[in-house]
Structure formats: structure tokens, C-alpha cells
Coordinates of C-alpha atoms in Angstrom, one line a residue:
M1 CA 137.7 115.7 133.1
A2 CA 135.7 113.1 131.2
T3 CA 136.7 112.5 127.4
K4 CA 134.1 114.0 124.8
K5 CA 132.0 111.3 123.1
N6 CA 131.2 111.3 119.5
L7 CA 127.6 112.2 118.3
V8 CA 125.8 110.0 115.5
I9 CA 122.6 111.3 114.3
V10 CA 120.3 109.1 112.3
E11 CA 116.7 109.5 111.3
S12 CA 114.6 106.8 113.1
P13 CA 114.9 106.0 116.8
A14 CA 114.8 102.4 116.0
K15 CA 118.0 102.7 114.0
A16 CA 119.4 104.8 116.8
K17 CA 119.2 102.2 119.3
T18 CA 120.7 99.4 117.2
I19 CA 123.6 101.5 115.9
G20 CA 124.3 102.6 119.5
K21 CA 124.7 98.8 120.4
Y22 CA 127.3 98.4 117.6
L23 CA 129.2 101.4 118.2
G24 CA 129.7 101.3 122.0
P25 CA 130.2 103.7 124.8
D26 CA 132.5 106.1 122.8
Y27 CA 129.3 107.2 120.7
V28 CA 126.1 108.8 121.5
V29 CA 123.3 108.1 119.0
K30 CA 120.4 110.2 118.6
A31 CA 117.4 110.4 116.1
S32 CA 116.3 113.5 114.1
M33 CA 112.8 112.1 113.5
G34 CA 113.2 113.1 110.0
H35 CA 113.6 116.6 108.7
L36 CA 114.0 119.6 111.2
R37 CA 114.1 122.4 108.9
D38 CA 111.8 123.1 106.0
L39 CA 110.0 126.0 103.9
P40 CA 107.4 128.0 106.1
K41 CA 103.8 126.5 105.7
S42 CA 102.1 130.1 105.7
T43 CA 104.1 131.6 103.0
L44 CA 105.7 130.5 99.7
G45 CA 109.0 130.5 101.2
V46 CA 110.8 130.8 97.9
D47 CA 112.2 134.1 96.2
V48 CA 110.6 133.6 93.0
D49 CA 111.4 137.2 91.7
G50 CA 115.2 136.8 92.6
D51 CA 117.2 133.8 92.4
F52 CA 114.8 131.3 93.8
T53 CA 116.6 131.1 97.3
P54 CA 114.6 128.9 99.7
N55 CA 113.8 130.5 103.1
Y56 CA 114.3 127.6 105.6
R57 CA 112.9 127.8 109.1
P58 CA 112.8 125.2 111.9
I59 CA 109.8 123.0 111.9
K60 CA 107.3 123.7 114.4
G61 CA 106.8 121.2 117.1
K62 CA 110.4 119.8 116.8
E63 CA 111.9 122.4 119.1
D64 CA 112.9 119.8 121.9
I65 CA 114.4 117.7 119.4
I66 CA 116.5 120.5 117.9
N67 CA 117.6 121.9 121.3
D68 CA 118.5 118.2 122.4
L69 CA 120.6 117.7 119.3
K70 CA 122.4 121.3 119.7
T71 CA 123.4 120.4 123.3
A72 CA 124.6 116.9 122.2
A73 CA 126.5 118.4 119.5
E74 CA 128.3 121.1 121.5
K75 CA 129.5 118.4 124.1
S76 CA 130.6 115.9 121.3
K77 CA 134.1 115.7 119.8
A78 CA 132.7 115.0 116.4
V79 CA 129.2 114.8 114.8
F80 CA 128.5 112.0 112.3
L81 CA 125.4 112.6 110.2
A82 CA 124.3 109.3 109.5
T83 CA 120.9 110.0 107.8
D84 CA 119.5 107.8 105.1
P85 CA 121.7 107.2 102.0
D86 CA 119.4 109.1 99.4
R87 CA 118.9 112.8 98.4
E88 CA 116.6 113.2 101.1
G89 CA 118.8 111.8 103.6
E90 CA 121.9 113.8 102.2
A91 CA 119.6 117.0 102.4
I92 CA 118.6 116.3 106.2
S93 CA 122.5 116.1 106.9
W94 CA 123.0 119.6 105.1
H95 CA 120.0 120.9 107.2
L96 CA 121.3 119.5 110.4
Q97 CA 125.0 121.1 109.8
H98 CA 123.6 124.3 109.6
L99 CA 120.9 124.0 112.1
L100 CA 123.6 122.7 114.7
D101 CA 126.1 125.2 113.4
L102 CA 128.7 122.6 112.9
P103 CA 131.9 123.6 111.4
D104 CA 133.2 121.3 108.5
D105 CA 135.9 119.9 110.6
K106 CA 133.4 118.7 113.2
A107 CA 130.4 117.6 110.8
R108 CA 131.3 114.1 109.1
R109 CA 128.9 112.5 106.7
V110 CA 128.5 108.6 107.0
T111 CA 125.8 106.2 105.3
F112 CA 124.8 102.7 106.0
N113 CA 123.6 100.7 103.2
E114 CA 122.6 98.2 105.9
I115 CA 122.5 98.2 109.6
T116 CA 124.9 95.5 110.5
K117 CA 127.9 95.7 112.8
K118 CA 130.4 95.5 110.1
V119 CA 128.9 98.0 107.8
V120 CA 128.2 100.5 110.7
T121 CA 131.6 100.3 112.0
D122 CA 133.4 100.3 108.6
S123 CA 131.4 103.5 107.5
I124 CA 132.2 105.5 110.8
Q125 CA 136.0 104.9 110.0
H126 CA 135.4 106.4 106.6
P127 CA 133.3 109.6 106.8
R128 CA 133.1 111.9 103.9
A129 CA 131.9 115.4 103.0
I130 CA 128.3 116.2 102.4
D131 CA 127.4 115.7 98.7
Q132 CA 126.2 119.1 97.5
N133 CA 125.0 117.7 94.1
L134 CA 122.5 115.5 96.0
V135 CA 121.4 118.4 98.3
D136 CA 120.9 120.6 95.4
A137 CA 118.8 117.9 93.7
Q138 CA 116.7 117.6 96.8
Q139 CA 116.2 121.2 97.1
A140 CA 115.2 121.7 93.4
R141 CA 112.7 119.2 94.0
R142 CA 111.2 120.8 97.1
V143 CA 111.4 124.3 95.5
L144 CA 109.3 122.9 92.5
D145 CA 107.1 121.3 94.8
R146 CA 106.3 124.5 96.7
I147 CA 106.1 126.8 93.5
V148 CA 103.6 124.4 91.8
G149 CA 101.5 123.4 94.9
Y150 CA 101.3 127.0 96.2
Q151 CA 100.3 128.7 92.9
L152 CA 98.2 125.9 91.0
S153 CA 96.2 124.7 94.0
P154 CA 94.5 127.9 94.7
L155 CA 93.5 127.9 91.0
L156 CA 92.0 124.3 91.4
W157 CA 90.1 125.5 94.7
K158 CA 88.8 128.4 92.7
K159 CA 87.8 126.5 89.5
I160 CA 86.9 123.0 90.8
R161 CA 86.5 122.6 94.6
R162 CA 88.4 123.2 97.6
G163 CA 90.9 120.6 99.0
L164 CA 92.5 119.7 95.7
S165 CA 96.2 119.9 95.2
A166 CA 98.5 120.1 92.2
G167 CA 101.8 118.5 92.0
R168 CA 105.2 119.1 89.8
V169 CA 104.7 115.6 88.4
Q170 CA 101.0 115.1 87.8
S171 CA 100.1 118.8 86.6
V172 CA 102.6 118.3 83.8
A173 CA 101.3 114.8 82.9
I174 CA 98.0 116.1 82.8
R175 CA 98.9 119.0 80.3
L176 CA 100.4 116.6 78.0
V177 CA 97.4 114.4 78.1
A178 CA 95.2 117.6 77.5
Q179 CA 97.4 118.8 74.8
R180 CA 97.3 115.4 72.9
E181 CA 93.5 115.2 73.3
Q182 CA 93.1 118.6 71.8
E183 CA 95.2 117.8 68.9
I184 CA 93.1 114.7 68.2
A185 CA 89.9 116.6 68.5
E186 CA 90.9 119.2 66.1
F187 CA 92.4 116.7 63.5
V188 CA 90.8 117.0 60.1
P189 CA 90.8 113.7 58.3
Q190 CA 91.6 113.6 54.6
E191 CA 90.8 111.1 52.2
Y192 CA 94.0 109.3 50.6
W193 CA 94.3 106.4 48.2
T194 CA 96.4 105.0 45.7
L195 CA 95.3 103.2 42.4
D196 CA 97.4 100.5 40.8
A197 CA 96.9 99.3 37.3
A198 CA 98.3 96.4 35.5
L199 CA 99.2 97.5 32.0
K200 CA 101.3 96.3 28.9
N201 CA 103.2 98.4 26.6
K202 CA 102.8 98.4 22.9
D203 CA 105.2 95.3 22.7
G204 CA 102.8 93.4 25.2
A205 CA 105.5 93.5 28.3
P206 CA 103.5 93.9 31.3
F207 CA 104.1 96.8 34.0
T208 CA 102.3 98.3 36.9
A209 CA 101.4 102.0 37.0
R210 CA 100.6 103.6 40.4
Y211 CA 98.3 106.7 40.8
Y212 CA 98.7 108.9 43.9

């Protein structure tokens, strides 16, 4: 019976090819091609009336990649989730673990700050758990994007024109600018001046008096 190999999942096929050369025949390296699971396009996908739980679904058109990774994961001794070293990459690894039904003792998170043989081999030897704080940060951004985009964009279509989109950053920035412009427009100027007088007292000593 052949010994099971280890599966390494990265985001891009170019990285997969290079990393595969560095790790050798005991490892199979495959690319997820970015996200494989996300909020549905047809609905809001966020429970805004409850606890804002996101409703993630496999992305349409990526069924073949998902099935290929599932098959490879089932045949593997361990699965190294080597997506990019940022919050987006952390979230992709988290989604992969759930999508591929990987138990914690089989899923191992690794990151490569550069794609060199030394860094790749060293990182594989020192896996860690998925950083849930980074995952939560990405989920908060994604949920905000969805809530703002899906609830404000239709208002823009109705009031201005179709095709416009509202984002979580520029929408708030525009509001701040609009509020400031409104404050400027409503400002009522008031005359303000002071009057200084050079005087002398009865003994001839000079002093300055100021009137506000």
C-alpha cells in the first residue's frame, strides 16, 4: 500500500508549481484559485435581524476545483493550508477547512513570506492553527461590504442612476464631507473686533486698555 502524501493548498497555480518543486514527491500542491466560498449573490446572505451570521455558499463555477480538492484531501495524510499571509488568505484557509470537512488535527496553517526553498521548507515544518482573529476581521469587512452595498446601492439606482454602487468606505467619507459642507453653509458670521487705547493715568504713567 502506497504511503499517503501531504496536500498543500495555495491560492495561485504559479505558486503551486514552484512550491511543488521545493517540497518534493511527498507533497501534492494544488491551487484554490482564490475564494471557493462566499455570500450568495442573489440575496443579502447576512442575518441582520439576528446576530449577523453570514450564510456562506460554494461559489458557482468552482465546483470542479472544490471536488478536486476534496478528493485530494481525503487521500492525504495532512493538509497544509498555505494561502496568502494576510486576513484574506487566513479567511480562505478557514473556508477551505470547513468546505473540505478537515478536522483540526489534519488541517495545518502555514504561510510563506517569500517563495524560496528555505522559507517554504521551514514553514512546512512549523505549522500553526488558523488565526481566528484575522478570520473575524475579514468576515466583518465582508459583512459590512454586503450590508452597505445591498442596502444603499438600490437607493442610488432609484435616486440617481442604475449601475452605481455604494461601499463601506466612500459612503461614510461622503457623509462626513456632506455634513461639513452643511455646517459651512449654515454658518452665520458675526462681527468681532477689539479696540486698544494707549492711555495715561493721572500721574502720567502710560497703560493700555483693551475693549472687547
